[in-house]
Coordinates of C-alpha atoms in Angstrom, one line a residue:
M9 CA -37.9 -143.0 -11.4
Y10 CA -38.1 -143.6 -7.8
R11 CA -39.1 -139.7 -7.1
L12 CA -42.0 -140.4 -10.0
L13 CA -43.3 -143.3 -8.2
F14 CA -43.1 -140.7 -4.9
I15 CA -45.4 -138.4 -7.0
I16 CA -47.7 -140.8 -8.2
L17 CA -48.7 -142.4 -5.0
L18 CA -48.8 -138.8 -3.3
V19 CA -51.2 -137.8 -6.4
S20 CA -53.5 -140.4 -5.8
T21 CA -54.0 -139.5 -2.5
L22 CA -55.1 -136.1 -2.6
N23 CA -58.6 -136.7 -4.0
A24 CA -59.5 -137.5 -0.8
S25 CA -58.5 -137.5 3.4
A26 CA -59.5 -141.5 3.8
Q27 CA -57.3 -142.5 0.6
V28 CA -54.6 -141.3 2.9
S29 CA -55.8 -143.6 5.7
R30 CA -56.3 -146.5 4.2
L31 CA -52.9 -146.6 2.7
G32 CA -51.8 -147.4 6.4
Q33 CA -54.1 -150.4 6.3
N34 CA -53.9 -154.2 5.2
I35 CA -50.6 -154.2 4.9
V36 CA -48.9 -157.8 4.2
Y37 CA -45.1 -158.3 5.7
M38 CA -42.9 -161.0 4.4
G39 CA -39.4 -162.2 5.6
E40 CA -38.2 -165.2 4.2
A41 CA -34.2 -167.0 4.7
S42 CA -33.1 -169.4 2.0
A43 CA -30.1 -171.5 1.4
T44 CA -28.5 -173.7 -1.7
I45 CA -26.0 -176.3 -1.5
S46 CA -24.6 -178.0 -4.3
E47 CA -22.6 -180.8 -5.8
H48 CA -20.1 -178.3 -7.7
D49 CA -20.3 -174.3 -8.3
I50 CA -23.3 -174.5 -10.3
A51 CA -26.9 -175.0 -8.8
P52 CA -28.9 -177.6 -10.6
F53 CA -30.4 -175.7 -13.2
W54 CA -34.3 -175.2 -11.8
L55 CA -32.8 -174.5 -8.3
S56 CA -32.1 -170.7 -10.1
A57 CA -34.3 -170.5 -13.1
N58 CA -37.5 -168.8 -13.5
R59 CA -37.3 -167.7 -10.0
Y60 CA -36.9 -163.8 -11.1
G61 CA -33.2 -163.5 -10.9
L62 CA -33.3 -164.5 -6.7
E63 CA -31.2 -167.7 -6.8
P64 CA -28.0 -166.8 -8.0
V65 CA -26.6 -169.5 -10.4
A66 CA -24.1 -170.0 -8.1
G67 CA -23.4 -173.5 -6.1
N68 CA -23.6 -172.5 -2.7
T69 CA -25.4 -169.2 -1.5
M70 CA -28.1 -168.2 0.8
Y71 CA -30.0 -164.8 1.3
L72 CA -32.5 -162.5 3.4
R73 CA -35.1 -160.9 2.1
G74 CA -38.1 -158.9 3.8
A75 CA -41.1 -157.4 2.5
L76 CA -44.2 -155.1 2.5
S77 CA -47.3 -155.1 0.6
R78 CA -50.7 -153.6 0.3
D79 CA -52.4 -155.8 -2.7
L80 CA -55.1 -153.5 -4.8
A81 CA -57.8 -156.3 -3.9
T82 CA -57.6 -155.0 -0.3
D83 CA -59.7 -152.0 -2.2
S84 CA -62.3 -154.1 -3.8
H85 CA -64.9 -152.7 -3.0
L86 CA -64.0 -148.9 -4.2
K87 CA -63.5 -147.6 -7.4
W88 CA -60.2 -146.4 -6.4
R89 CA -57.6 -148.9 -5.8
I90 CA -54.4 -148.3 -4.1
G91 CA -51.4 -150.8 -4.2
Y92 CA -47.7 -150.5 -3.1
G93 CA -45.0 -153.1 -2.0
A94 CA -41.3 -152.9 -1.1
D95 CA -39.0 -155.9 -1.1
L96 CA -35.5 -156.0 -0.1
V97 CA -32.7 -159.1 -0.5
A98 CA -29.4 -159.6 1.0
Y99 CA -27.1 -162.1 -0.5
G100 CA -23.9 -163.5 0.5
Q101 CA -21.0 -163.0 -1.7
G102 CA -19.2 -165.2 -3.9
K103 CA -17.9 -166.3 -7.3
V104 CA -18.4 -169.2 -9.3
N105 CA -15.3 -171.2 -11.0
V106 CA -16.2 -174.3 -13.0
G107 CA -12.4 -175.6 -14.6
Q108 CA -10.8 -172.8 -16.0
R109 CA -13.6 -170.4 -16.1
T110 CA -15.1 -167.9 -13.9
L111 CA -19.1 -167.7 -14.4
A112 CA -20.7 -164.2 -13.7
T113 CA -23.1 -164.4 -10.6
S114 CA -25.6 -161.5 -11.1
K115 CA -24.8 -160.8 -7.2
D116 CA -21.5 -159.9 -8.1
S117 CA -21.6 -156.3 -7.9
A118 CA -24.1 -156.0 -4.6
S119 CA -24.8 -158.0 -1.4
V120 CA -28.3 -155.8 -0.8
F121 CA -30.4 -154.4 -3.3
I122 CA -34.3 -154.1 -3.9
H123 CA -36.5 -156.3 -5.7
Q124 CA -39.1 -155.0 -6.1
L125 CA -40.6 -151.4 -4.9
Y126 CA -43.5 -150.2 -7.4
G127 CA -47.0 -148.6 -6.3
Q128 CA -50.2 -148.8 -8.6
I129 CA -53.5 -147.1 -8.8
E130 CA -56.5 -148.8 -10.5
Y131 CA -60.0 -147.1 -11.4
N132 CA -62.8 -149.4 -10.7
A133 CA -61.2 -153.0 -12.6
A134 CA -60.7 -151.3 -15.6
L135 CA -58.0 -149.3 -15.9
R136 CA -54.4 -149.7 -13.7
L137 CA -51.2 -148.0 -13.3
T138 CA -47.9 -149.6 -11.8
V139 CA -44.6 -147.5 -11.7
G140 CA -41.6 -149.4 -10.1
S141 CA -40.2 -152.7 -10.4
K142 CA -42.9 -155.7 -10.0
E143 CA -42.6 -159.4 -10.9
F144 CA -45.4 -159.8 -13.6
D145 CA -46.8 -163.1 -14.5
N146 CA -47.3 -164.2 -17.8
E147 CA -50.9 -164.5 -19.2
F148 CA -50.4 -167.5 -20.9
A149 CA -48.0 -169.6 -18.9
N150 CA -48.0 -171.2 -15.9
R151 CA -45.8 -169.4 -13.4
Y152 CA -44.7 -172.4 -11.2
L153 CA -45.0 -175.3 -13.8
S154 CA -44.6 -174.1 -17.1
T155 CA -40.9 -173.4 -18.7
G156 CA -42.4 -169.8 -19.2
G157 CA -42.9 -166.9 -21.7
M158 CA -40.5 -166.5 -24.7
T159 CA -40.8 -163.0 -24.6
S160 CA -41.6 -162.3 -21.1
G161 CA -40.7 -165.1 -18.5
F162 CA -40.4 -165.2 -15.2
N163 CA -36.6 -165.7 -15.3
A164 CA -34.8 -162.2 -14.8
R165 CA -34.8 -159.5 -12.1
P166 CA -38.5 -157.2 -12.8
I167 CA -37.7 -154.1 -15.0
P168 CA -38.2 -151.0 -13.4
Q169 CA -41.2 -149.3 -15.8
V170 CA -44.4 -147.1 -15.9
R171 CA -47.0 -149.8 -16.6
I172 CA -50.6 -148.7 -18.1
E173 CA -52.9 -151.5 -18.5
T174 CA -56.3 -153.1 -18.4
P175 CA -56.3 -155.4 -15.1
A176 CA -59.1 -157.8 -16.6
Y177 CA -60.5 -158.4 -20.4
I178 CA -62.9 -155.3 -21.1
P179 CA -66.0 -156.5 -22.9
V180 CA -66.2 -154.8 -26.2
P181 CA -69.0 -152.7 -26.7
L182 CA -72.1 -154.5 -29.0
T183 CA -70.5 -157.6 -28.5
D184 CA -72.7 -159.1 -25.2
H185 CA -69.8 -160.3 -23.3
W186 CA -69.2 -162.5 -26.1
F187 CA -65.8 -160.7 -26.8
R188 CA -63.7 -159.1 -24.5
V189 CA -59.8 -157.1 -24.9
K190 CA -57.2 -156.5 -22.6
V191 CA -54.3 -154.4 -23.6
M192 CA -50.8 -153.1 -22.1
V193 CA -48.2 -150.6 -22.7
A194 CA -45.4 -149.6 -20.6
Y195 CA -41.9 -148.4 -20.5
G196 CA -38.9 -148.6 -18.6
W197 CA -35.3 -148.4 -17.6
F198 CA -32.4 -151.3 -17.8
T199 CA -30.6 -151.1 -14.3
D200 CA -27.4 -153.6 -14.8
S201 CA -25.2 -150.9 -16.5
K202 CA -23.1 -151.3 -13.8
W203 CA -22.3 -155.1 -13.6
Q204 CA -22.3 -155.1 -17.8
R205 CA -19.0 -153.1 -17.3
K206 CA -17.5 -155.2 -14.8
T207 CA -18.8 -158.4 -15.5
I208 CA -18.2 -158.4 -19.2
G209 CA -15.3 -155.9 -19.1
A210 CA -14.5 -152.2 -20.7
D211 CA -13.4 -153.4 -24.2
K212 CA -16.7 -155.8 -24.8
L213 CA -19.9 -155.1 -26.4
R214 CA -22.2 -153.8 -23.4
T215 CA -24.7 -151.2 -23.1
S216 CA -25.4 -148.4 -20.3
N217 CA -28.8 -147.0 -19.4
S218 CA -30.6 -148.7 -22.3
L219 CA -34.6 -148.2 -22.3
Y220 CA -37.7 -150.8 -22.5
H221 CA -40.9 -151.1 -24.2
A222 CA -43.2 -153.7 -23.7
K223 CA -46.9 -153.6 -25.7
S224 CA -49.2 -156.6 -26.0
I225 CA -53.3 -156.8 -26.7
Y226 CA -55.0 -159.9 -26.4
L227 CA -58.9 -161.0 -27.3
K228 CA -61.3 -163.3 -25.7
L229 CA -63.9 -165.0 -27.2
G230 CA -66.5 -166.6 -25.5
D231 CA -68.3 -166.5 -21.9
E232 CA -67.3 -168.9 -19.6
A233 CA -70.9 -168.2 -17.2
R234 CA -72.7 -169.2 -20.3
F235 CA -70.7 -171.9 -22.5
P236 CA -67.2 -174.2 -21.0
L237 CA -65.5 -173.2 -24.2
T238 CA -63.1 -169.6 -24.8
M239 CA -60.3 -168.8 -26.9
T240 CA -58.0 -166.2 -26.3
G241 CA -55.4 -165.2 -28.9
G242 CA -53.1 -162.0 -29.4
L243 CA -49.8 -160.2 -30.1
E244 CA -47.3 -159.4 -27.8
F245 CA -44.0 -157.0 -28.6
A246 CA -40.9 -155.9 -26.1
T247 CA -38.0 -153.2 -27.6
Q248 CA -34.9 -152.8 -26.3
F249 CA -33.8 -149.4 -27.1
G250 CA -31.7 -146.0 -26.4
G251 CA -29.0 -145.5 -23.9
E252 CA -25.5 -145.6 -24.7
T253 CA -23.4 -148.8 -26.2
W254 CA -19.8 -149.5 -26.2
N255 CA -17.6 -151.6 -28.8
V256 CA -19.9 -152.3 -31.4
K257 CA -18.6 -154.4 -35.0
K258 CA -19.0 -153.0 -37.8
R259 CA -20.6 -155.0 -40.8
S260 CA -18.0 -156.5 -42.7
D261 CA -19.7 -154.7 -46.3
D262 CA -19.1 -151.0 -44.3
L263 CA -16.2 -149.4 -45.7
S264 CA -16.8 -146.6 -43.5
D265 CA -14.9 -144.7 -40.7
T266 CA -17.4 -144.4 -38.5
D267 CA -16.1 -144.9 -35.1
L268 CA -18.4 -147.6 -33.0
S269 CA -16.5 -147.6 -29.9
H270 CA -18.7 -145.5 -28.0
V271 CA -22.4 -144.6 -29.5
N272 CA -25.2 -142.7 -28.2
M273 CA -28.2 -144.3 -29.4
G274 CA -30.7 -141.8 -28.2
N275 CA -33.1 -141.0 -25.4
G276 CA -35.5 -138.4 -26.7
L277 CA -39.1 -139.0 -27.8
R278 CA -38.1 -139.6 -31.1
S279 CA -36.5 -143.0 -29.4
Y280 CA -39.2 -143.7 -27.9
W281 CA -42.0 -143.2 -30.8
N282 CA -39.3 -145.7 -32.7
A283 CA -39.4 -148.4 -30.3
L284 CA -43.4 -147.5 -30.3
F285 CA -44.2 -148.5 -33.9
M286 CA -40.6 -150.1 -34.8
G287 CA -38.4 -147.3 -36.2
G288 CA -35.4 -145.9 -36.9
S289 CA -32.1 -147.9 -37.2
D290 CA -29.0 -149.0 -35.7
P291 CA -25.6 -147.3 -36.0
N292 CA -23.8 -150.4 -37.6
D293 CA -26.6 -151.0 -40.2
G294 CA -25.0 -149.5 -43.1
D295 CA -26.5 -148.9 -46.1
Y296 CA -29.3 -151.5 -45.3
K297 CA -31.5 -149.7 -43.1
N298 CA -33.5 -152.2 -40.5
V299 CA -34.9 -151.5 -37.3
G300 CA -33.6 -149.3 -34.4
G301 CA -33.4 -151.4 -31.2
N302 CA -33.5 -154.8 -29.9
H303 CA -37.6 -155.6 -31.2
L304 CA -39.3 -159.6 -30.5
G305 CA -42.3 -160.6 -29.6
S306 CA -44.9 -163.7 -29.8
W307 CA -48.1 -164.7 -30.8
H308 CA -50.3 -166.4 -28.5
G309 CA -53.2 -168.5 -28.8
S310 CA -55.3 -170.6 -26.5
L311 CA -58.4 -173.0 -26.0
N312 CA -59.8 -173.4 -22.6
Y313 CA -62.5 -175.7 -21.5
M314 CA -64.2 -175.6 -18.1
G315 CA -65.4 -178.4 -16.5
D316 CA -67.1 -179.0 -13.2
G317 CA -64.1 -178.8 -10.8
W318 CA -61.7 -179.0 -13.4
D319 CA -60.4 -177.7 -16.6
I320 CA -57.8 -178.4 -19.6
R321 CA -56.3 -175.6 -21.8
G322 CA -53.9 -176.2 -24.7
Y323 CA -52.0 -173.6 -25.8
F324 CA -49.2 -172.1 -28.3
E325 CA -46.2 -169.7 -28.8
H326 CA -44.7 -168.1 -31.5
F327 CA -41.4 -166.2 -30.8
F328 CA -40.2 -164.1 -33.4
E329 CA -37.6 -161.3 -33.7
D330 CA -37.9 -158.0 -36.2
H331 CA -40.1 -158.7 -38.9
S332 CA -38.9 -162.5 -40.2
Q333 CA -41.1 -164.6 -38.8
L334 CA -43.9 -161.6 -37.7
F335 CA -45.9 -162.8 -39.8
W336 CA -46.6 -166.2 -42.7
Q337 CA -43.7 -165.2 -44.8
Y338 CA -41.0 -167.9 -43.7
G339 CA -43.7 -170.1 -41.9
W340 CA -43.9 -170.9 -38.5
K341 CA -41.7 -173.1 -37.2
D342 CA -40.4 -172.4 -33.7
M343 CA -43.2 -172.7 -31.7
T344 CA -43.9 -173.5 -27.6
W345 CA -46.7 -176.0 -27.5
G346 CA -48.6 -177.1 -24.3
I347 CA -51.5 -178.6 -22.5
E348 CA -52.2 -177.6 -18.7
T349 CA -55.4 -179.1 -16.5
H350 CA -56.3 -178.6 -13.5
L351 CA -58.0 -181.7 -12.1
P352 CA -60.8 -182.2 -9.5
Q353 CA -59.6 -182.4 -5.8
N354 CA -57.6 -185.4 -4.7
P355 CA -54.5 -185.9 -3.0
V356 CA -52.7 -187.0 -5.9
A357 CA -52.2 -184.4 -8.8
S358 CA -54.2 -181.2 -8.9
N359 CA -52.0 -179.0 -11.8
I360 CA -50.3 -180.8 -14.7
V361 CA -48.3 -178.9 -17.7
V362 CA -46.8 -180.6 -20.7
E363 CA -44.8 -178.2 -23.4
Y364 CA -43.1 -178.6 -26.1
L365 CA -40.1 -176.4 -26.9
S366 CA -38.6 -176.1 -30.4
T367 CA -36.2 -172.6 -31.2
R368 CA -34.2 -174.8 -34.5
D369 CA -35.4 -173.1 -37.3
Q370 CA -34.9 -169.3 -36.7
T371 CA -36.2 -168.6 -40.4
G372 CA -33.1 -170.9 -41.6
G373 CA -29.5 -170.5 -41.9
I374 CA -29.1 -167.9 -44.6
Y375 CA -29.0 -164.1 -44.3
H376 CA -28.8 -161.9 -47.4
D377 CA -29.7 -157.9 -48.1
A378 CA -30.8 -157.3 -51.5
T379 CA -27.9 -156.3 -53.9
S380 CA -27.5 -155.5 -57.7
N381 CA -25.7 -158.9 -58.0
L382 CA -28.7 -160.7 -56.3
P383 CA -31.8 -158.2 -55.7
V384 CA -33.6 -160.6 -53.0
Q385 CA -33.8 -160.4 -49.2
I386 CA -33.7 -163.3 -47.5
S387 CA -34.0 -162.6 -43.7
G388 CA -32.8 -166.1 -41.7
I389 CA -30.4 -166.2 -38.9
D390 CA -32.3 -164.8 -36.3
N391 CA -30.3 -165.9 -33.6
Y392 CA -32.5 -165.6 -31.1
Y393 CA -32.2 -163.6 -27.8
N394 CA -28.6 -162.4 -29.5
H395 CA -28.2 -158.7 -30.7
H396 CA -25.6 -156.7 -32.2
V397 CA -25.8 -153.9 -30.3
Y398 CA -27.3 -154.7 -27.1
G399 CA -25.8 -158.2 -26.7
A400 CA -28.6 -160.4 -25.3
W401 CA -32.7 -160.4 -24.4
Q402 CA -31.2 -160.3 -20.5
H403 CA -31.1 -158.5 -17.2
W404 CA -28.8 -158.6 -15.0
G405 CA -27.4 -161.9 -17.1
M406 CA -30.2 -163.8 -16.7
N407 CA -33.1 -164.0 -20.3
I408 CA -35.4 -161.9 -19.8
G409 CA -37.9 -164.7 -21.7
N410 CA -37.5 -168.7 -21.2
P411 CA -34.5 -169.7 -19.6
L412 CA -34.5 -173.3 -21.2
L413 CA -32.1 -171.0 -24.3
L414 CA -29.5 -170.8 -21.0
S415 CA -29.1 -167.6 -20.1
P416 CA -25.8 -165.4 -20.3
L417 CA -24.5 -166.1 -17.0
Y418 CA -23.4 -169.8 -17.7
N419 CA -21.1 -168.4 -20.0
D420 CA -17.7 -167.6 -19.3
R421 CA -17.1 -163.4 -19.3
S422 CA -15.9 -163.1 -22.5
E423 CA -19.1 -161.8 -23.7
L424 CA -23.0 -160.9 -23.2
R425 CA -24.2 -163.8 -25.6
V426 CA -27.1 -166.4 -25.5
Q427 CA -25.5 -169.8 -26.5
H428 CA -27.5 -172.5 -26.8
S429 CA -30.2 -170.6 -29.1
R430 CA -31.6 -173.6 -31.4
V431 CA -32.9 -176.3 -29.2
Q432 CA -36.0 -178.4 -28.1
A433 CA -37.1 -179.7 -24.8
I434 CA -39.7 -181.5 -23.6
H435 CA -40.9 -180.4 -20.5
I436 CA -43.1 -181.4 -17.4
G437 CA -44.6 -180.2 -14.4
L438 CA -46.6 -181.4 -11.9
A439 CA -48.1 -179.8 -8.6
G440 CA -50.8 -181.5 -5.8
D441 CA -51.4 -181.1 -2.2
P442 CA -51.5 -184.5 -0.7
M443 CA -52.6 -182.8 2.7
P444 CA -54.5 -179.5 3.4
C445 CA -50.6 -178.4 4.8
L446 CA -48.2 -179.7 2.4
H447 CA -47.9 -178.9 -1.4
Y448 CA -45.4 -180.3 -3.6
R449 CA -44.3 -179.3 -7.1
M450 CA -42.2 -181.7 -9.7
L451 CA -40.5 -180.6 -13.1
Y452 CA -38.7 -182.6 -15.3
T453 CA -37.0 -181.4 -18.4
N454 CA -35.6 -182.9 -21.5
M455 CA -33.7 -180.7 -23.8
R456 CA -31.2 -180.6 -26.6
S457 CA -29.1 -177.8 -28.0
W458 CA -27.4 -177.1 -31.4
G459 CA -26.2 -173.7 -30.3
T460 CA -26.5 -171.1 -32.8
Y461 CA -26.2 -170.6 -36.2
Y462 CA -22.9 -168.3 -35.9
N463 CA -21.2 -170.8 -33.4
P464 CA -23.1 -174.3 -33.8
L465 CA -22.0 -177.2 -31.8
T466 CA -19.9 -179.7 -33.6
D467 CA -21.9 -182.1 -32.2
T468 CA -25.3 -181.8 -30.5
E469 CA -25.3 -181.5 -26.3
R470 CA -28.3 -183.2 -24.2
G471 CA -29.5 -182.0 -20.5
Q472 CA -31.9 -183.0 -18.3
F473 CA -33.0 -181.1 -15.7
M474 CA -35.0 -182.7 -12.4
L475 CA -36.8 -180.7 -9.7
A476 CA -38.9 -182.3 -6.6
E477 CA -40.0 -179.4 -4.3
L478 CA -42.2 -179.6 -0.8
T479 CA -43.9 -177.1 1.2
Y480 CA -45.1 -177.3 4.6
N481 CA -47.7 -175.1 6.1
P482 CA -47.8 -176.1 9.9
P483 CA -51.5 -176.0 11.1
R484 CA -50.2 -174.9 14.4
L485 CA -48.3 -171.8 13.3
N486 CA -49.9 -169.6 11.3
G487 CA -48.3 -167.4 8.5
W488 CA -45.2 -170.2 8.7
S489 CA -43.8 -172.0 5.5
F490 CA -41.1 -174.7 5.5
T491 CA -39.9 -175.4 1.6
A492 CA -37.5 -178.1 0.9
A493 CA -36.3 -178.4 -3.3
A494 CA -33.8 -181.0 -4.1
A495 CA -32.9 -180.6 -7.7
M496 CA -30.2 -182.5 -10.9
N497 CA -28.6 -181.7 -13.7
S498 CA -27.7 -184.3 -16.3
G499 CA -26.0 -184.3 -19.8
K500 CA -23.4 -182.1 -20.9
L501 CA -24.9 -179.2 -21.3
L502 CA -25.0 -177.8 -18.1
K503 CA -22.4 -179.4 -15.0
R504 CA -23.8 -182.8 -14.2
G505 CA -25.0 -182.8 -10.2
S506 CA -27.3 -182.4 -7.3
G507 CA -28.5 -179.8 -4.7
A508 CA -30.8 -178.7 -2.8
T509 CA -32.2 -175.4 -1.3
L510 CA -34.1 -175.1 2.3
T511 CA -36.4 -171.9 2.2
V512 CA -38.5 -170.7 5.4
R513 CA -40.7 -167.8 5.1
K514 CA -43.3 -166.1 7.6
T515 CA -46.1 -163.6 6.2
G516 CA -49.0 -161.5 8.1
W517 CA -51.2 -159.0 8.8
I518 CA -50.3 -155.3 9.7
N519 CA -53.2 -153.5 10.7
K520 CA -55.6 -155.5 9.2
K521 CA -59.1 -154.2 8.8

């Protein structure tokens, strides 16, 4: 993958000598040191969730981070724009012991790793190619105040990928800019094979060298420059496919002698085609062929009103796995509903997010394939984020989507599974700037879990997660920032307790032009 990244960057500079010379200009450097202390061995939830896997779930950790990047916006005056970035993180070692359990930290296997390494080429703000590991935002969820997207969020380490997209909404011909469209297609590689073997164990369900696919299409109706109300909506898909898998369980009705202790899932062109069009089948489907790989996605919708110095947006996300919730056959009951507003400039609050999340239904608690005795197909027990071949929708132990379904890192080492997928939650995020040099962020989440259909809780468990964060940018220390965050867990879902994180960051320019 990194050879491909080098080739892309090299080819992109051959069209003119000026392209080469500007690659060394307008580079931003960043250095960061962060330390977390906690009352217990598990850090409070919001100190580790939705941070792209940077903060371990361990309660007492520290890291050093250094990065260089060149933003595409540097070349905004040019048709061909080039950007790149490299981001290295070094951690202190440690394991998490909770009672008789030893939790899996995502940094057990390495103290130094590449967090981001990518190159980007963009043509005239209309088409962009990204190759490598990069933190990507979510189209509909606020990165700092939301719980995050269900299919793609901010919770896991970046997945190396080749991604082609329209970076902005492109006008649809003959619509006078009233209709615009945005599309994306990506293929990538999961990088946690060794971590899975070491953490989960060689005799458990695990994968190696599995592949990643994502695609989306969004349509915007309206033009903010001519009318303050706009609508945005569309469809997002993601897939885990290919690679190798170990210790897959057979269906109870499979009487064949097929050996599923080690299965090559396929990495050829057919696998990529099946991922794109939801084809193929899994090795343990038996006589009831489904779809090859772990397929999931979301329907998105948003209604936005732009006022004079303020705006308000209502949005929803409907999550689905496979086909059962893709359309209206069983009704849409599992949703994220949210409201976000940006207020006129004031010293109290500038940005507010309120969300309600429910994943309790999952097409109901019954699954039945059509048989001669009962020729009715009932597609229930979707079991969000869990999969019978690929374990869980995770990367390095953290959910790729919403963290409130509690990532596998919070389990013991017996399985790579999400144990709290049926949840309801109310979430509030608040941010503001009391002074030009001072910024705050506050999060509060109240949630309730029913476990999963396969492993229901004997009684529902509740959890409350809180965060208060303050960032100070000294006026006389250009590029320096100091962030202090305090957080607390209460309830039974995660261990009660509090903790704090202190982060010092320095940014600046190299060869600014």
